[in-house]
mmCIF file of N, CA and C in Angstrom:
data_model
loop_
_atom_site.group_PDB
_atom_site.id
_atom_site.type_symbol
_atom_site.label_atom_id
_atom_site.label_comp_id
_atom_site.label_asym_id
_atom_site.label_seq_id
_atom_site.Cartn_x
_atom_site.Cartn_y
_atom_site.Cartn_z
ATOM 1 N N UNK A 1 28.400 31.716 -1.906
ATOM 2 C CA UNK A 1 28.142 30.313 -1.925
ATOM 3 C C UNK A 1 26.907 29.984 -2.714
ATOM 4 N N UNK A 2 26.717 28.715 -2.863
ATOM 5 C CA UNK A 2 25.571 28.194 -3.605
ATOM 6 C C UNK A 2 24.613 27.490 -2.663
ATOM 7 N N UNK A 3 23.370 27.461 -3.058
ATOM 8 C CA UNK A 3 22.326 26.834 -2.264
ATOM 9 C C UNK A 3 21.750 25.669 -3.064
ATOM 10 N N UNK A 4 21.848 24.461 -2.507
ATOM 11 C CA UNK A 4 21.277 23.275 -3.150
ATOM 12 C C UNK A 4 20.367 22.577 -2.158
ATOM 13 N N UNK A 5 19.206 22.187 -2.617
ATOM 14 C CA UNK A 5 18.231 21.541 -1.735
ATOM 15 C C UNK A 5 17.488 20.470 -2.513
ATOM 16 N N UNK A 6 17.211 19.361 -1.838
ATOM 17 C CA UNK A 6 16.362 18.309 -2.395
ATOM 18 C C UNK A 6 15.226 18.096 -1.418
ATOM 19 N N UNK A 7 14.003 18.149 -1.930
ATOM 20 C CA UNK A 7 12.825 17.994 -1.092
ATOM 21 C C UNK A 7 12.007 16.820 -1.626
ATOM 22 N N UNK A 8 11.816 15.813 -0.780
ATOM 23 C CA UNK A 8 10.975 14.667 -1.117
ATOM 24 C C UNK A 8 9.766 14.712 -0.196
ATOM 25 N N UNK A 9 8.585 14.669 -0.778
ATOM 26 C CA UNK A 9 7.381 14.770 0.047
ATOM 27 C C UNK A 9 6.252 13.921 -0.523
ATOM 28 N N UNK A 10 5.355 13.557 0.357
ATOM 29 C CA UNK A 10 4.154 12.820 -0.013
ATOM 30 C C UNK A 10 2.956 13.735 0.206
ATOM 31 N N UNK A 11 2.103 13.816 -0.776
ATOM 32 C CA UNK A 11 0.885 14.612 -0.649
ATOM 33 C C UNK A 11 -0.290 13.656 -0.534
ATOM 34 N N UNK A 12 -1.035 13.778 0.542
ATOM 35 C CA UNK A 12 -2.167 12.903 0.822
ATOM 36 C C UNK A 12 -3.449 13.689 0.613
ATOM 37 N N UNK A 13 -4.265 13.283 -0.358
ATOM 38 C CA UNK A 13 -5.493 14.013 -0.635
ATOM 39 C C UNK A 13 -6.719 13.345 -0.015
ATOM 40 N N UNK A 14 -6.573 12.107 0.424
ATOM 41 C CA UNK A 14 -7.692 11.408 1.053
ATOM 42 C C UNK A 14 -7.135 10.294 1.938
ATOM 43 N N UNK A 15 -7.983 9.660 2.706
ATOM 44 C CA UNK A 15 -7.530 8.602 3.617
ATOM 45 C C UNK A 15 -7.233 7.295 2.897
ATOM 46 N N UNK A 16 -7.805 7.082 1.720
ATOM 47 C CA UNK A 16 -7.485 5.849 1.004
ATOM 48 C C UNK A 16 -6.116 6.008 0.334
ATOM 49 N N UNK A 17 -5.434 4.922 0.087
ATOM 50 C CA UNK A 17 -4.078 4.970 -0.436
ATOM 51 C C UNK A 17 -4.010 5.301 -1.915
ATOM 52 N N UNK A 18 -5.147 5.498 -2.564
ATOM 53 C CA UNK A 18 -5.152 5.842 -3.982
ATOM 54 C C UNK A 18 -4.881 7.328 -4.206
ATOM 55 N N UNK A 19 -5.067 8.140 -3.189
ATOM 56 C CA UNK A 19 -4.921 9.582 -3.343
ATOM 57 C C UNK A 19 -3.566 10.115 -2.918
ATOM 58 N N UNK A 20 -2.516 9.309 -3.016
ATOM 59 C CA UNK A 20 -1.194 9.732 -2.586
ATOM 60 C C UNK A 20 -0.366 10.113 -3.810
ATOM 61 N N UNK A 21 0.412 11.183 -3.651
ATOM 62 C CA UNK A 21 1.292 11.646 -4.720
ATOM 63 C C UNK A 21 2.688 11.869 -4.132
ATOM 64 N N UNK A 22 3.714 11.341 -4.789
ATOM 65 C CA UNK A 22 5.096 11.515 -4.355
ATOM 66 C C UNK A 22 5.763 12.562 -5.230
ATOM 67 N N UNK A 23 6.369 13.567 -4.591
ATOM 68 C CA UNK A 23 7.065 14.654 -5.285
ATOM 69 C C UNK A 23 8.517 14.669 -4.808
ATOM 70 N N UNK A 24 9.458 14.702 -5.753
ATOM 71 C CA UNK A 24 10.886 14.779 -5.438
ATOM 72 C C UNK A 24 11.454 15.946 -6.234
ATOM 73 N N UNK A 25 11.782 17.047 -5.550
ATOM 74 C CA UNK A 25 12.215 18.283 -6.207
ATOM 75 C C UNK A 25 13.685 18.568 -5.924
ATOM 76 N N UNK A 26 14.379 19.088 -6.926
ATOM 77 C CA UNK A 26 15.766 19.515 -6.806
ATOM 78 C C UNK A 26 15.817 21.029 -7.037
ATOM 79 N N UNK A 27 16.368 21.739 -6.069
ATOM 80 C CA UNK A 27 16.393 23.203 -6.101
ATOM 81 C C UNK A 27 17.843 23.669 -6.064
ATOM 82 N N UNK A 28 18.176 24.638 -6.908
ATOM 83 C CA UNK A 28 19.502 25.237 -6.912
ATOM 84 C C UNK A 28 19.343 26.753 -6.897
ATOM 85 N N UNK A 29 19.951 27.391 -5.893
ATOM 86 C CA UNK A 29 19.840 28.840 -5.704
ATOM 87 C C UNK A 29 18.386 29.321 -5.725
ATOM 88 N N UNK A 30 17.547 28.613 -4.998
ATOM 89 C CA UNK A 30 16.133 28.946 -4.792
ATOM 90 C C UNK A 30 15.276 28.816 -6.057
ATOM 91 N N UNK A 31 15.791 28.136 -7.087
ATOM 92 C CA UNK A 31 15.038 27.896 -8.317
ATOM 93 C C UNK A 31 14.906 26.386 -8.492
ATOM 94 N N UNK A 32 13.679 25.916 -8.642
ATOM 95 C CA UNK A 32 13.469 24.488 -8.854
ATOM 96 C C UNK A 32 13.941 24.118 -10.267
ATOM 97 N N UNK A 33 14.922 23.214 -10.327
ATOM 98 C CA UNK A 33 15.484 22.776 -11.604
ATOM 99 C C UNK A 33 14.720 21.605 -12.208
ATOM 100 N N UNK A 34 14.408 20.654 -11.366
ATOM 101 C CA UNK A 34 13.843 19.399 -11.849
ATOM 102 C C UNK A 34 12.929 18.807 -10.786
ATOM 103 N N UNK A 35 11.905 18.079 -11.244
ATOM 104 C CA UNK A 35 10.950 17.477 -10.314
ATOM 105 C C UNK A 35 10.483 16.130 -10.852
ATOM 106 N N UNK A 36 10.406 15.160 -9.925
ATOM 107 C CA UNK A 36 9.753 13.891 -10.232
ATOM 108 C C UNK A 36 8.388 13.925 -9.574
ATOM 109 N N UNK A 37 7.363 13.581 -10.318
ATOM 110 C CA UNK A 37 5.995 13.525 -9.810
ATOM 111 C C UNK A 37 5.471 12.130 -10.102
ATOM 112 N N UNK A 38 5.027 11.409 -9.080
ATOM 113 C CA UNK A 38 4.567 10.034 -9.281
ATOM 114 C C UNK A 38 3.325 9.971 -10.162
ATOM 115 N N UNK A 39 2.530 11.008 -10.204
ATOM 116 C CA UNK A 39 1.351 11.030 -11.076
ATOM 117 C C UNK A 39 1.779 11.096 -12.538
ATOM 118 N N UNK A 40 2.791 11.897 -12.835
ATOM 119 C CA UNK A 40 3.325 12.005 -14.196
ATOM 120 C C UNK A 40 4.165 10.776 -14.520
ATOM 121 N N UNK A 41 4.925 10.280 -13.531
ATOM 122 C CA UNK A 41 5.720 9.074 -13.698
ATOM 123 C C UNK A 41 7.093 9.289 -14.300
ATOM 124 N N UNK A 42 7.526 10.540 -14.382
ATOM 125 C CA UNK A 42 8.855 10.832 -14.923
ATOM 126 C C UNK A 42 9.337 12.177 -14.389
ATOM 127 N N UNK A 43 10.602 12.481 -14.693
ATOM 128 C CA UNK A 43 11.183 13.761 -14.310
ATOM 129 C C UNK A 43 10.812 14.830 -15.323
ATOM 130 N N UNK A 44 10.611 16.038 -14.825
ATOM 131 C CA UNK A 44 10.320 17.184 -15.671
ATOM 132 C C UNK A 44 11.309 18.287 -15.290
ATOM 133 N N UNK A 45 11.979 18.851 -16.285
ATOM 134 C CA UNK A 45 12.940 19.922 -16.045
ATOM 135 C C UNK A 45 12.284 21.278 -16.233
ATOM 136 N N UNK A 46 12.691 22.238 -15.409
ATOM 137 C CA UNK A 46 12.125 23.585 -15.462
ATOM 138 C C UNK A 46 13.148 24.640 -15.877
ATOM 139 N N UNK A 47 14.420 24.259 -15.924
ATOM 140 C CA UNK A 47 15.476 25.153 -16.380
ATOM 141 C C UNK A 47 16.259 24.403 -17.453
ATOM 142 N N UNK A 48 17.182 25.089 -18.109
ATOM 143 C CA UNK A 48 17.990 24.430 -19.145
ATOM 144 C C UNK A 48 18.754 23.242 -18.562
ATOM 145 N N UNK A 49 19.357 23.451 -17.408
ATOM 146 C CA UNK A 49 20.076 22.374 -16.718
ATOM 147 C C UNK A 49 19.118 21.259 -16.313
ATOM 148 N N UNK A 50 17.954 21.614 -15.802
ATOM 149 C CA UNK A 50 16.968 20.628 -15.368
ATOM 150 C C UNK A 50 16.423 19.799 -16.514
ATOM 151 N N UNK A 51 16.220 20.413 -17.676
ATOM 152 C CA UNK A 51 15.717 19.685 -18.847
ATOM 153 C C UNK A 51 16.735 18.634 -19.291
ATOM 154 N N UNK A 52 18.015 19.000 -19.281
ATOM 155 C CA UNK A 52 19.064 18.050 -19.664
ATOM 156 C C UNK A 52 19.120 16.882 -18.687
ATOM 157 N N UNK A 53 19.046 17.180 -17.388
ATOM 158 C CA UNK A 53 19.046 16.106 -16.390
ATOM 159 C C UNK A 53 17.798 15.240 -16.506
ATOM 160 N N UNK A 54 16.657 15.839 -16.737
ATOM 161 C CA UNK A 54 15.412 15.075 -16.871
ATOM 162 C C UNK A 54 15.506 14.095 -18.033
ATOM 163 N N UNK A 55 16.039 14.534 -19.150
ATOM 164 C CA UNK A 55 16.191 13.642 -20.301
ATOM 165 C C UNK A 55 17.105 12.469 -19.974
ATOM 166 N N UNK A 56 18.222 12.754 -19.311
ATOM 167 C CA UNK A 56 19.168 11.699 -18.953
ATOM 168 C C UNK A 56 18.563 10.732 -17.932
ATOM 169 N N UNK A 57 17.942 11.270 -16.895
ATOM 170 C CA UNK A 57 17.384 10.425 -15.842
ATOM 171 C C UNK A 57 16.193 9.617 -16.343
ATOM 172 N N UNK A 58 15.383 10.187 -17.211
ATOM 173 C CA UNK A 58 14.233 9.451 -17.758
ATOM 174 C C UNK A 58 14.666 8.344 -18.706
ATOM 175 N N UNK A 59 15.842 8.464 -19.298
ATOM 176 C CA UNK A 59 16.311 7.430 -20.220
ATOM 177 C C UNK A 59 16.938 6.250 -19.489
ATOM 178 N N UNK A 60 17.218 6.388 -18.200
ATOM 179 C CA UNK A 60 17.782 5.313 -17.388
ATOM 180 C C UNK A 60 16.638 4.559 -16.708
ATOM 181 N N UNK A 61 16.270 3.402 -17.278
ATOM 182 C CA UNK A 61 15.096 2.656 -16.801
ATOM 183 C C UNK A 61 15.223 2.233 -15.340
ATOM 184 N N UNK A 62 16.399 1.803 -14.916
ATOM 185 C CA UNK A 62 16.591 1.357 -13.530
ATOM 186 C C UNK A 62 16.449 2.528 -12.556
ATOM 187 N N UNK A 63 17.023 3.657 -12.898
ATOM 188 C CA UNK A 63 16.938 4.856 -12.055
ATOM 189 C C UNK A 63 15.496 5.330 -11.939
ATOM 190 N N UNK A 64 14.778 5.321 -13.061
ATOM 191 C CA UNK A 64 13.388 5.764 -13.077
ATOM 192 C C UNK A 64 12.499 4.801 -12.292
ATOM 193 N N UNK A 65 12.762 3.501 -12.416
ATOM 194 C CA UNK A 65 11.982 2.501 -11.674
ATOM 195 C C UNK A 65 12.177 2.664 -10.170
ATOM 196 N N UNK A 66 13.396 2.985 -9.760
ATOM 197 C CA UNK A 66 13.661 3.200 -8.340
ATOM 198 C C UNK A 66 12.864 4.394 -7.818
ATOM 199 N N UNK A 67 12.812 5.459 -8.584
ATOM 200 C CA UNK A 67 12.068 6.649 -8.163
ATOM 201 C C UNK A 67 10.566 6.376 -8.136
ATOM 202 N N UNK A 68 10.074 5.635 -9.105
ATOM 203 C CA UNK A 68 8.648 5.283 -9.120
ATOM 204 C C UNK A 68 8.274 4.424 -7.921
ATOM 205 N N UNK A 69 9.195 3.607 -7.444
ATOM 206 C CA UNK A 69 8.948 2.756 -6.288
ATOM 207 C C UNK A 69 8.859 3.501 -4.978
ATOM 208 N N UNK A 70 9.308 4.744 -4.952
ATOM 209 C CA UNK A 70 9.260 5.533 -3.725
ATOM 210 C C UNK A 70 7.828 5.762 -3.238
ATOM 211 N N UNK A 71 6.884 5.814 -4.133
ATOM 212 C CA UNK A 71 5.481 5.984 -3.735
ATOM 213 C C UNK A 71 5.064 4.842 -2.811
ATOM 214 N N UNK A 72 5.434 3.633 -3.190
ATOM 215 C CA UNK A 72 5.083 2.453 -2.391
ATOM 216 C C UNK A 72 5.942 2.363 -1.128
ATOM 217 N N UNK A 73 7.264 2.523 -1.291
ATOM 218 C CA UNK A 73 8.196 2.348 -0.166
ATOM 219 C C UNK A 73 8.122 3.473 0.857
ATOM 220 N N UNK A 74 8.010 4.690 0.406
ATOM 221 C CA UNK A 74 8.097 5.840 1.303
ATOM 222 C C UNK A 74 6.721 6.365 1.704
ATOM 223 N N UNK A 75 5.866 6.618 0.738
ATOM 224 C CA UNK A 75 4.582 7.268 1.027
ATOM 225 C C UNK A 75 3.559 6.302 1.634
ATOM 226 N N UNK A 76 3.302 5.219 0.942
ATOM 227 C CA UNK A 76 2.270 4.289 1.436
ATOM 228 C C UNK A 76 2.705 3.630 2.725
ATOM 229 N N UNK A 77 3.995 3.360 2.859
ATOM 230 C CA UNK A 77 4.515 2.736 4.070
ATOM 231 C C UNK A 77 4.324 3.653 5.290
ATOM 232 N N UNK A 78 4.435 4.944 5.107
ATOM 233 C CA UNK A 78 4.329 5.907 6.208
ATOM 234 C C UNK A 78 2.971 6.612 6.285
ATOM 235 N N UNK A 79 1.998 6.182 5.498
ATOM 236 C CA UNK A 79 0.688 6.841 5.489
ATOM 237 C C UNK A 79 0.013 6.818 6.852
ATOM 238 N N UNK A 80 0.159 5.725 7.571
ATOM 239 C CA UNK A 80 -0.478 5.621 8.885
ATOM 240 C C UNK A 80 0.091 6.683 9.845
ATOM 241 N N UNK A 81 1.377 6.966 9.746
ATOM 242 C CA UNK A 81 1.980 8.007 10.587
ATOM 243 C C UNK A 81 1.430 9.376 10.245
ATOM 244 N N UNK A 82 1.144 9.599 8.963
ATOM 245 C CA UNK A 82 0.604 10.881 8.539
ATOM 246 C C UNK A 82 -0.794 11.113 9.113
ATOM 247 N N UNK A 83 -1.612 10.060 9.077
ATOM 248 C CA UNK A 83 -2.978 10.197 9.567
ATOM 249 C C UNK A 83 -3.028 10.073 11.070
#
């Protein structure tokens, strides 16, 4: 069988909301293929398949805007629970 995993996480480096980073990783067979990092603001591919997906996903403005909004909707909204 195959192993597929998606991990979305918020990294909090300080108590103020400016130090939050949203990471959305896609893993296939224990190898990270592609990652969205809110600091970078786009998808980055780490394998041949991931690079192709990153190019496609980064060219879709609506899809990219939705992912960029996760920092506000998911991370900042739940920051109080983290602390």
